[in-house]
């Protein structure tokens, strides 16, 4: 696997580049407890955890209860005697739960700026747990108060945390922050990814601890996907990429292993499709999933029922279609080919295509591009599904005739999407001799006339 990843990384194919463009046009997945940072919608329960020294006892009614079961990580008393820690805890509690005024925001930013790496005191064995709690609080405060940590602080803090992160709760606190901080536009993104990768290597290796909760697995997949996207954008060396993809593969297996082979809930299904798409984009055009891992992914995609599809918006459905095409791509001639089963298509993509076919009129250009990328990669899907992509092409042509959607796309700064759509449609036209290739040509002609028109209108 490693050799394959090394050889393909950096050799970005047209489909991988187009899919990367699609992914970058969409907002990060909006759910779980790290979501509404700007709205300060923090779940209080996430800042409390069971005490390690709590004891079970029986009440006079015979019920079980726990003495002093919870520990408030944002309690000022937790950090008694340390002025900087107390100030940050107080500012965090006030801004999160009492008042979101400009004054409390500024007070929080000042409290964050006062914290130095020495204030965590990880070397004291007796206070290590408190230091870890405070580190989690500090990192989340940098997001809450929109005050990103410096590169030096982040590198030093993640290095220290690699030795003390032992439970899923602390991992969730740290990973939720990395999901928020790791985006390609951030000036320190490359440095943060390097520090993050080093922390993962020292703490986890390539395995996902059995103690991880499902939230922990979800957050690990989201943060790794963002890290691989940043590495790809920065054309980094393949060593970090190979490691992250190996860890991601094991995390995918953990995500897909549900009790009783139950289908994934909506949020986790979106995480699965997100990870598959980013993985394809990061490797430059191949998933590089070993057989058992790929089988577990395909089985979960097969469990997407009509009830699940009905609660997904069109953009989520098109990403699911693309991810399914990538997972079901016919095997190459190298090695032993994996037998393709008619049942996989009937249970995985047939219901999804039928669902999307009824929603053609509400597809955006990016939605259509996502579908075309899947078809350009998977020739079997292209041969099996004809009505839906043809209807999509007709829809785009009508929208262009009526509203000049491609001109508007270029005017609104969508040149990357325009280029990706042109490249993908060209690939569809050149890679087959069928009605889809014939239908693509008029739309490509329309695209080719829009560049000079848009340039003339902007001058």
Short mmCIF file of C-alpha atoms in Angstrom, two decimals:
data_model
loop_
_atom_site.label_atom_id
_atom_site.label_comp_id
_atom_site.label_asym_id
_atom_site.label_seq_id
_atom_site.Cartn_x
_atom_site.Cartn_y
_atom_site.Cartn_z
CA UNK A 1 0.00 0.00 0.00
CA UNK A 2 2.74 2.46 0.93
CA UNK A 3 4.51 2.13 -2.39
CA UNK A 4 1.25 2.72 -4.23
CA UNK A 5 0.50 5.84 -2.22
CA UNK A 6 3.97 7.24 -2.75
CA UNK A 7 3.82 6.68 -6.48
CA UNK A 8 0.40 8.28 -6.89
CA UNK A 9 0.79 11.20 -4.49
CA UNK A 10 1.69 14.38 -6.33
CA UNK A 11 0.43 12.96 -9.63
CA UNK A 12 -2.96 14.60 -9.47
CA UNK A 13 -5.31 13.39 -12.19
CA UNK A 14 -8.03 15.52 -13.72
CA UNK A 15 -10.80 13.78 -11.78
CA UNK A 16 -8.98 14.20 -8.46
CA UNK A 17 -8.36 17.88 -9.17
CA UNK A 18 -12.01 18.41 -10.15
CA UNK A 19 -13.24 16.64 -7.02
CA UNK A 20 -10.89 18.73 -4.90
CA UNK A 21 -12.46 21.84 -6.44
CA UNK A 22 -15.93 20.55 -5.54
CA UNK A 23 -14.90 19.86 -1.96
CA UNK A 24 -13.32 23.28 -1.52
CA UNK A 25 -16.49 25.05 -2.67
CA UNK A 26 -18.52 23.51 0.13
CA UNK A 27 -18.55 24.34 3.80
CA UNK A 28 -17.11 21.82 6.28
CA UNK A 29 -19.66 19.34 7.57
CA UNK A 30 -21.99 21.26 9.93
CA UNK A 31 -22.73 19.00 12.88
CA UNK A 32 -21.56 17.30 16.08
CA UNK A 33 -20.54 19.33 19.11
CA UNK A 34 -17.89 21.52 17.48
CA UNK A 35 -20.32 23.06 15.00
CA UNK A 36 -21.79 26.43 15.71
CA UNK A 37 -18.69 28.19 16.99
CA UNK A 38 -19.89 31.62 15.91
CA UNK A 39 -23.19 31.06 17.75
CA UNK A 40 -21.46 29.79 20.90
CA UNK A 41 -23.64 26.69 20.86
CA UNK A 42 -21.41 24.63 23.15
CA UNK A 43 -22.87 21.56 24.79
CA UNK A 44 -22.31 21.95 28.50
CA UNK A 45 -22.05 18.20 28.97
CA UNK A 46 -18.92 18.19 26.83
CA UNK A 47 -17.13 20.21 29.44
CA UNK A 48 -17.85 17.80 32.27
CA UNK A 49 -16.49 14.32 32.64
CA UNK A 50 -16.54 11.48 35.13
CA UNK A 51 -14.08 11.73 37.99
CA UNK A 52 -11.48 8.99 38.11
CA UNK A 53 -11.87 8.74 41.89
CA UNK A 54 -15.68 8.58 41.97
CA UNK A 55 -17.29 5.61 43.71
CA UNK A 56 -20.56 3.79 43.06
CA UNK A 57 -22.87 3.40 46.05
CA UNK A 58 -26.46 2.40 46.74
CA UNK A 59 -29.15 4.82 47.84
CA UNK A 60 -31.75 3.89 50.44
CA UNK A 61 -34.06 2.98 47.54
CA UNK A 62 -31.49 0.56 46.14
CA UNK A 63 -30.60 2.66 43.12
CA UNK A 64 -27.01 3.09 42.01
CA UNK A 65 -25.51 6.55 42.15
CA UNK A 66 -22.02 7.98 41.92
CA UNK A 67 -20.42 10.23 44.49
CA UNK A 68 -19.15 13.50 42.99
CA UNK A 69 -19.43 11.97 39.50
CA UNK A 70 -18.67 14.96 37.32
CA UNK A 71 -15.71 17.28 37.00
CA UNK A 72 -16.19 20.74 35.47
CA UNK A 73 -13.29 21.53 33.18
CA UNK A 74 -14.34 25.19 33.07
CA UNK A 75 -14.68 25.52 36.83
CA UNK A 76 -12.50 28.27 38.25
CA UNK A 77 -11.97 26.14 41.35
CA UNK A 78 -10.41 23.43 39.17
CA UNK A 79 -7.48 25.76 38.51
CA UNK A 80 -7.25 27.38 41.95
CA UNK A 81 -3.99 29.15 42.65
CA UNK A 82 -3.10 29.88 39.01
CA UNK A 83 -4.25 33.35 38.03
CA UNK A 84 -3.93 32.86 34.25
CA UNK A 85 -5.88 29.60 34.29
CA UNK A 86 -8.58 31.07 36.51
CA UNK A 87 -8.90 34.13 34.27
CA UNK A 88 -9.32 32.02 31.13
CA UNK A 89 -11.83 29.67 32.77
CA UNK A 90 -13.88 32.63 34.02
CA UNK A 91 -13.77 34.39 30.64
CA UNK A 92 -14.78 31.19 28.86
CA UNK A 93 -17.73 30.52 31.19
CA UNK A 94 -18.91 34.12 31.03
CA UNK A 95 -18.77 34.42 27.25
CA UNK A 96 -20.19 30.97 26.60
CA UNK A 97 -23.06 30.98 29.07
CA UNK A 98 -23.79 34.53 30.25
CA UNK A 99 -23.06 37.32 27.79
CA UNK A 100 -21.62 37.50 24.27
CA UNK A 101 -20.84 41.21 24.29
CA UNK A 102 -17.83 42.88 22.72
CA UNK A 103 -16.45 43.47 26.22
CA UNK A 104 -16.58 39.79 27.22
CA UNK A 105 -15.13 38.84 23.83
CA UNK A 106 -12.21 41.19 24.35
CA UNK A 107 -11.73 39.92 27.90
CA UNK A 108 -11.55 36.38 26.55
CA UNK A 109 -9.00 37.33 23.92
CA UNK A 110 -6.84 39.01 26.53
CA UNK A 111 -7.04 35.92 28.75
CA UNK A 112 -5.99 33.72 25.80
CA UNK A 113 -3.08 36.00 24.91
CA UNK A 114 -1.73 35.85 28.47
CA UNK A 115 -1.30 32.06 28.43
CA UNK A 116 2.21 30.77 27.70
CA UNK A 117 3.41 27.22 27.09
CA UNK A 118 4.99 27.14 30.56
CA UNK A 119 1.55 27.65 32.12
CA UNK A 120 0.47 24.10 31.28
CA UNK A 121 3.04 22.37 33.55
CA UNK A 122 2.79 18.91 32.01
CA UNK A 123 5.92 17.77 33.85
CA UNK A 124 4.17 17.64 37.24
CA UNK A 125 2.77 14.10 37.52
CA UNK A 126 0.28 15.01 40.22
CA UNK A 127 -1.12 17.91 38.17
CA UNK A 128 -0.91 16.29 34.73
CA UNK A 129 -4.65 15.68 34.54
CA UNK A 130 -5.42 19.29 35.43
CA UNK A 131 -2.86 20.49 32.88
CA UNK A 132 -4.48 18.36 30.19
CA UNK A 133 -7.91 19.73 31.07
CA UNK A 134 -6.55 23.25 30.87
CA UNK A 135 -4.88 22.57 27.51
CA UNK A 136 -8.22 21.39 26.11
CA UNK A 137 -9.91 24.47 27.54
CA UNK A 138 -7.23 26.77 26.10
CA UNK A 139 -7.46 25.28 22.60
CA UNK A 140 -11.24 25.57 22.53
CA UNK A 141 -11.01 29.11 23.89
CA UNK A 142 -8.83 30.09 20.92
CA UNK A 143 -11.71 29.07 18.67
CA UNK A 144 -14.47 30.55 20.83
CA UNK A 145 -12.73 33.92 21.01
CA UNK A 146 -11.49 33.77 17.38
CA UNK A 147 -7.91 34.10 18.60
CA UNK A 148 -5.85 31.37 16.87
CA UNK A 149 -2.75 30.17 18.72
CA UNK A 150 0.66 31.11 17.41
CA UNK A 151 2.64 28.55 15.44
CA UNK A 152 5.14 28.22 18.28
CA UNK A 153 2.38 27.64 20.85
CA UNK A 154 0.57 25.09 18.68
CA UNK A 155 3.70 23.10 17.89
CA UNK A 156 4.79 23.04 21.52
CA UNK A 157 1.35 22.26 22.91
CA UNK A 158 0.58 19.41 20.51
CA UNK A 159 4.02 17.95 21.21
CA UNK A 160 3.28 17.97 24.95
CA UNK A 161 -0.23 16.59 24.47
CA UNK A 162 1.08 13.62 22.49
CA UNK A 163 2.37 12.20 25.78
CA UNK A 164 -0.71 12.81 27.95
CA UNK A 165 -3.78 12.17 25.76
CA UNK A 166 -5.08 8.86 27.08
CA UNK A 167 -8.89 9.02 26.91
CA UNK A 168 -11.40 9.71 24.19
CA UNK A 169 -12.81 12.77 25.93
CA UNK A 170 -9.53 14.71 25.77
CA UNK A 171 -8.97 13.57 22.19
CA UNK A 172 -12.42 14.86 21.24
CA UNK A 173 -11.65 18.26 22.78
CA UNK A 174 -8.38 18.55 20.84
CA UNK A 175 -9.65 17.15 17.54
CA UNK A 176 -12.71 19.41 17.55
CA UNK A 177 -10.37 22.41 17.63
CA UNK A 178 -8.21 21.03 14.82
CA UNK A 179 -11.31 20.55 12.68
CA UNK A 180 -11.98 24.26 13.12
CA UNK A 181 -8.37 25.43 12.62
CA UNK A 182 -7.28 23.21 9.72
CA UNK A 183 -8.44 24.91 6.55
CA UNK A 184 -6.26 25.66 3.51
CA UNK A 185 -6.76 29.44 3.71
CA UNK A 186 -5.22 29.68 7.19
CA UNK A 187 -1.72 31.15 7.12
CA UNK A 188 -0.42 28.66 9.69
CA UNK A 189 -2.25 25.64 8.27
CA UNK A 190 0.88 23.85 6.99
CA UNK A 191 2.70 24.23 10.33
CA UNK A 192 -0.38 23.08 12.26
CA UNK A 193 -0.71 19.98 10.05
CA UNK A 194 2.93 19.04 10.60
CA UNK A 195 2.53 19.36 14.38
CA UNK A 196 -0.77 17.47 14.27
CA UNK A 197 0.73 14.61 12.25
CA UNK A 198 3.65 14.32 14.65
CA UNK A 199 1.26 14.19 17.61
CA UNK A 200 -0.76 11.42 15.96
CA UNK A 201 2.38 9.41 15.18
CA UNK A 202 3.63 9.59 18.76
CA UNK A 203 0.24 8.94 20.37
CA UNK A 204 -1.62 6.54 18.08
CA UNK A 205 0.74 5.09 15.51
CA UNK A 206 -1.50 3.82 12.72
CA UNK A 207 -4.19 2.31 14.95
CA UNK A 208 -7.34 3.81 16.44
CA UNK A 209 -7.56 3.08 20.19
CA UNK A 210 -10.43 0.86 21.22
CA UNK A 211 -11.22 3.43 23.90
CA UNK A 212 -12.23 5.98 21.26
CA UNK A 213 -15.92 6.82 21.25
CA UNK A 214 -17.74 7.14 17.93
CA UNK A 215 -17.50 10.91 18.29
CA UNK A 216 -13.75 10.48 18.62
CA UNK A 217 -13.59 8.40 15.42
CA UNK A 218 -15.75 10.93 13.57
CA UNK A 219 -13.56 13.83 14.65
CA UNK A 220 -10.40 11.93 13.78
CA UNK A 221 -11.69 11.32 10.25
CA UNK A 222 -12.71 14.95 9.80
CA UNK A 223 -9.40 16.34 11.04
CA UNK A 224 -7.34 13.87 8.99
CA UNK A 225 -9.35 14.74 5.86
CA UNK A 226 -8.59 18.42 6.37
CA UNK A 227 -4.93 17.67 7.04
CA UNK A 228 -4.58 15.68 3.80
CA UNK A 229 -6.25 18.49 1.87
CA UNK A 230 -3.72 21.00 3.22
CA UNK A 231 -0.78 18.69 2.49
CA UNK A 232 -2.00 18.27 -1.06
CA UNK A 233 -2.45 22.02 -1.57
CA UNK A 234 1.07 22.66 -0.28
CA UNK A 235 2.65 19.85 -2.35
CA UNK A 236 4.27 18.46 0.78
CA UNK A 237 6.47 15.39 0.93
CA UNK A 238 4.65 12.09 0.73
CA UNK A 239 5.76 10.76 4.14
CA UNK A 240 3.14 12.61 6.18
CA UNK A 241 0.48 11.93 3.55
CA UNK A 242 1.18 8.18 3.54
CA UNK A 243 0.94 8.06 7.33
CA UNK A 244 -2.33 10.02 7.49
CA UNK A 245 -3.94 7.88 4.79
CA UNK A 246 -2.94 4.70 6.63
CA UNK A 247 -4.48 6.03 9.85
CA UNK A 248 -7.56 7.18 7.95
CA UNK A 249 -8.05 3.68 6.54
CA UNK A 250 -8.14 2.18 10.03
CA UNK A 251 -10.49 4.92 11.23
CA UNK A 252 -12.84 4.17 8.32
CA UNK A 253 -13.00 0.54 9.41
CA UNK A 254 -13.87 1.63 12.96
CA UNK A 255 -16.59 3.95 11.66
CA UNK A 256 -18.16 1.27 9.47
CA UNK A 257 -18.24 -1.37 12.22
CA UNK A 258 -21.68 -0.70 13.69
CA UNK A 259 -23.50 -2.97 16.18
CA UNK A 260 -25.55 -5.57 14.35
CA UNK A 261 -24.42 -4.25 10.96
CA UNK A 262 -26.81 -1.32 11.40
CA UNK A 263 -26.74 1.53 8.87
CA UNK A 264 -24.83 4.66 9.79
CA UNK A 265 -26.85 7.64 11.01
CA UNK A 266 -27.01 10.61 8.66
CA UNK A 267 -24.11 12.49 10.24
CA UNK A 268 -21.74 9.52 10.18
CA UNK A 269 -22.73 8.66 6.60
CA UNK A 270 -21.73 12.18 5.59
CA UNK A 271 -18.40 11.74 7.37
CA UNK A 272 -17.84 8.50 5.45
CA UNK A 273 -18.54 10.08 2.06
CA UNK A 274 -16.43 13.12 2.98
CA UNK A 275 -13.47 10.91 3.91
CA UNK A 276 -13.74 8.85 0.70
CA UNK A 277 -13.84 11.95 -1.50
CA UNK A 278 -10.95 13.71 0.25
CA UNK A 279 -8.92 10.50 0.14
CA UNK A 280 -9.39 10.23 -3.62
CA UNK A 281 -8.43 13.88 -4.09
CA UNK A 282 -5.40 13.59 -1.81
CA UNK A 283 -3.93 10.53 -3.54
CA UNK A 284 -4.36 12.02 -6.99
CA UNK A 285 -6.89 9.52 -8.26
CA UNK A 286 -7.03 6.26 -6.29
CA UNK A 287 -8.55 5.25 -2.94
CA UNK A 288 -5.80 2.75 -2.06
CA UNK A 289 -8.05 0.90 0.38
CA UNK A 290 -7.13 -2.67 1.25
CA UNK A 291 -9.73 -5.34 0.52
CA UNK A 292 -11.24 -5.77 4.03
CA UNK A 293 -11.41 -2.00 4.51
CA UNK A 294 -12.99 -1.43 1.11
CA UNK A 295 -15.55 -4.17 1.73
CA UNK A 296 -16.64 -2.60 5.01
CA UNK A 297 -17.03 0.78 3.30
CA UNK A 298 -19.08 -0.67 0.44
CA UNK A 299 -21.32 -2.57 2.87
CA UNK A 300 -22.15 0.65 4.71
CA UNK A 301 -22.87 2.47 1.45
CA UNK A 302 -25.25 -0.35 0.55
CA UNK A 303 -27.25 0.32 3.72
CA UNK A 304 -28.30 3.81 2.60
CA UNK A 305 -32.06 3.44 2.69
CA UNK A 306 -34.76 5.63 1.15
CA UNK A 307 -35.44 7.05 4.60
CA UNK A 308 -31.81 8.19 4.79
CA UNK A 309 -31.86 9.67 1.28
CA UNK A 310 -35.02 11.65 2.05
CA UNK A 311 -33.25 13.63 4.78
CA UNK A 312 -30.18 14.45 2.64
CA UNK A 313 -30.05 17.62 0.57
CA UNK A 314 -29.05 17.43 -3.10
CA UNK A 315 -25.41 18.38 -2.48
CA UNK A 316 -25.09 15.59 0.10
CA UNK A 317 -26.72 13.08 -2.26
CA UNK A 318 -24.40 13.97 -5.13
CA UNK A 319 -21.36 13.58 -2.88
CA UNK A 320 -22.73 10.18 -1.78
CA UNK A 321 -23.11 9.24 -5.46
CA UNK A 322 -19.54 10.27 -6.21
CA UNK A 323 -18.16 8.44 -3.17
CA UNK A 324 -20.08 5.30 -4.16
CA UNK A 325 -18.67 5.47 -7.68
CA UNK A 326 -15.16 5.75 -6.23
CA UNK A 327 -15.68 2.82 -3.86
CA UNK A 328 -17.16 0.63 -6.61
CA UNK A 329 -14.62 1.52 -9.29
CA UNK A 330 -13.65 -1.57 -11.32
CA UNK A 331 -10.31 -3.03 -10.18
CA UNK A 332 -7.21 -2.44 -12.24
CA UNK A 333 -5.40 -5.22 -14.02
CA UNK A 334 -2.78 -5.27 -11.27
CA UNK A 335 -3.18 -8.01 -8.68
CA UNK A 336 -6.26 -10.13 -8.23
CA UNK A 337 -9.38 -8.33 -9.44
CA UNK A 338 -12.20 -7.91 -6.97
CA UNK A 339 -15.40 -9.47 -8.35
CA UNK A 340 -18.10 -6.89 -9.00
CA UNK A 341 -21.53 -8.00 -7.90
CA UNK A 342 -24.80 -6.93 -9.48
CA UNK A 343 -26.21 -6.77 -5.98
CA UNK A 344 -23.77 -3.98 -5.06
CA UNK A 345 -25.13 -1.73 -7.77
CA UNK A 346 -28.74 -2.57 -7.00
CA UNK A 347 -28.38 -1.84 -3.30
CA UNK A 348 -25.87 1.01 -3.40
CA UNK A 349 -26.40 3.24 -6.42
CA UNK A 350 -29.71 2.28 -8.04
CA UNK A 351 -31.88 3.81 -5.26
CA UNK A 352 -29.65 6.87 -5.09
CA UNK A 353 -29.77 7.49 -8.84
CA UNK A 354 -33.56 7.10 -8.86
CA UNK A 355 -33.76 9.61 -6.03
CA UNK A 356 -31.46 12.13 -7.73
CA UNK A 357 -33.19 11.71 -11.09
CA UNK A 358 -36.31 13.25 -9.56
CA UNK A 359 -34.30 16.26 -8.37
CA UNK A 360 -32.43 17.18 -11.56
CA UNK A 361 -34.03 20.64 -11.71
CA UNK A 362 -32.55 21.70 -8.38
CA UNK A 363 -28.96 20.60 -9.09
CA UNK A 364 -26.39 23.39 -8.97
CA UNK A 365 -23.37 23.47 -11.28
CA UNK A 366 -21.20 22.08 -8.47
CA UNK A 367 -23.72 19.29 -7.80
CA UNK A 368 -23.62 18.31 -11.47
CA UNK A 369 -19.82 18.47 -11.50
CA UNK A 370 -19.69 16.11 -8.52
CA UNK A 371 -21.83 13.59 -10.41
CA UNK A 372 -19.76 13.91 -13.59
CA UNK A 373 -16.55 13.27 -11.64
CA UNK A 374 -17.99 9.99 -10.34
CA UNK A 375 -19.00 8.93 -13.84
CA UNK A 376 -15.63 9.89 -15.32
CA UNK A 377 -13.87 7.61 -12.81
CA UNK A 378 -16.24 4.64 -12.91
CA UNK A 379 -16.91 3.34 -16.40
CA UNK A 380 -19.39 0.74 -15.11
CA UNK A 381 -21.51 3.48 -13.56
CA UNK A 382 -21.37 5.42 -16.82
CA UNK A 383 -22.58 2.38 -18.75
CA UNK A 384 -25.32 1.52 -16.24
CA UNK A 385 -26.84 4.98 -15.72
CA UNK A 386 -27.77 6.93 -18.85
CA UNK A 387 -31.01 8.80 -18.17
CA UNK A 388 -29.80 10.73 -15.12
CA UNK A 389 -26.55 12.25 -16.51
CA UNK A 390 -28.26 13.04 -19.81
CA UNK A 391 -31.00 14.86 -17.91
CA UNK A 392 -28.33 16.77 -15.99
CA UNK A 393 -26.64 17.90 -19.20
CA UNK A 394 -29.99 18.98 -20.61
CA UNK A 395 -30.73 20.91 -17.41
CA UNK A 396 -27.41 22.76 -17.55
CA UNK A 397 -27.92 23.59 -21.23
CA UNK A 398 -31.39 25.00 -20.52
CA UNK A 399 -30.06 27.05 -17.61
CA UNK A 400 -27.34 28.43 -19.86
CA UNK A 401 -29.80 29.31 -22.62
CA UNK A 402 -32.13 31.09 -20.21
CA UNK A 403 -29.82 32.63 -17.63
CA UNK A 404 -26.21 32.43 -18.89
CA UNK A 405 -25.21 30.50 -15.77
CA UNK A 406 -21.64 29.99 -16.94
CA UNK A 407 -21.12 33.71 -17.47
CA UNK A 408 -22.46 34.36 -13.98
CA UNK A 409 -20.20 31.64 -12.62
CA UNK A 410 -17.11 33.34 -14.04
CA UNK A 411 -18.25 36.79 -12.91
CA UNK A 412 -18.77 35.52 -9.35
CA UNK A 413 -15.23 34.18 -9.07
CA UNK A 414 -16.00 30.58 -9.94
CA UNK A 415 -13.18 30.15 -12.44
CA UNK A 416 -11.91 27.04 -10.62
CA UNK A 417 -15.33 25.38 -10.89
CA UNK A 418 -15.60 26.47 -14.53
CA UNK A 419 -12.20 24.95 -15.35
CA UNK A 420 -12.99 21.74 -13.45
CA UNK A 421 -16.33 21.35 -15.25
CA UNK A 422 -14.68 21.91 -18.63
CA UNK A 423 -11.95 19.37 -17.85
CA UNK A 424 -14.39 16.74 -16.57
CA UNK A 425 -16.79 17.09 -19.50
CA UNK A 426 -13.87 16.87 -21.91
CA UNK A 427 -12.81 13.64 -20.24
CA UNK A 428 -16.35 12.26 -20.55
CA UNK A 429 -16.45 13.15 -24.24
CA UNK A 430 -13.04 11.67 -25.04
CA UNK A 431 -13.27 8.50 -22.96
CA UNK A 432 -16.31 6.91 -24.55
CA UNK A 433 -18.39 6.60 -27.69
CA UNK A 434 -21.96 6.73 -26.46
CA UNK A 435 -24.92 9.07 -26.18
CA UNK A 436 -23.35 10.72 -23.13
CA UNK A 437 -20.25 11.68 -25.12
CA UNK A 438 -22.48 13.06 -27.89
CA UNK A 439 -24.57 15.07 -25.41
CA UNK A 440 -21.48 16.59 -23.79
CA UNK A 441 -20.23 18.28 -26.98
CA UNK A 442 -22.87 21.07 -27.21
CA UNK A 443 -22.33 21.99 -23.58
CA UNK A 444 -18.55 22.11 -24.09
CA UNK A 445 -19.12 24.45 -27.03
CA UNK A 446 -21.19 26.69 -24.76
CA UNK A 447 -18.43 26.66 -22.16
CA UNK A 448 -15.76 27.57 -24.72
CA UNK A 449 -17.69 30.68 -25.80
CA UNK A 450 -18.14 31.96 -22.26
CA UNK A 451 -14.49 32.75 -21.48
CA UNK A 452 -14.09 35.53 -24.09
CA UNK A 453 -17.63 36.76 -23.37
CA UNK A 454 -16.97 37.02 -19.64
CA UNK A 455 -13.63 38.71 -20.28
CA UNK A 456 -15.26 41.24 -22.60
CA UNK A 457 -18.06 42.04 -20.14
CA UNK A 458 -15.60 42.59 -17.27
CA UNK A 459 -13.36 44.95 -19.25
#
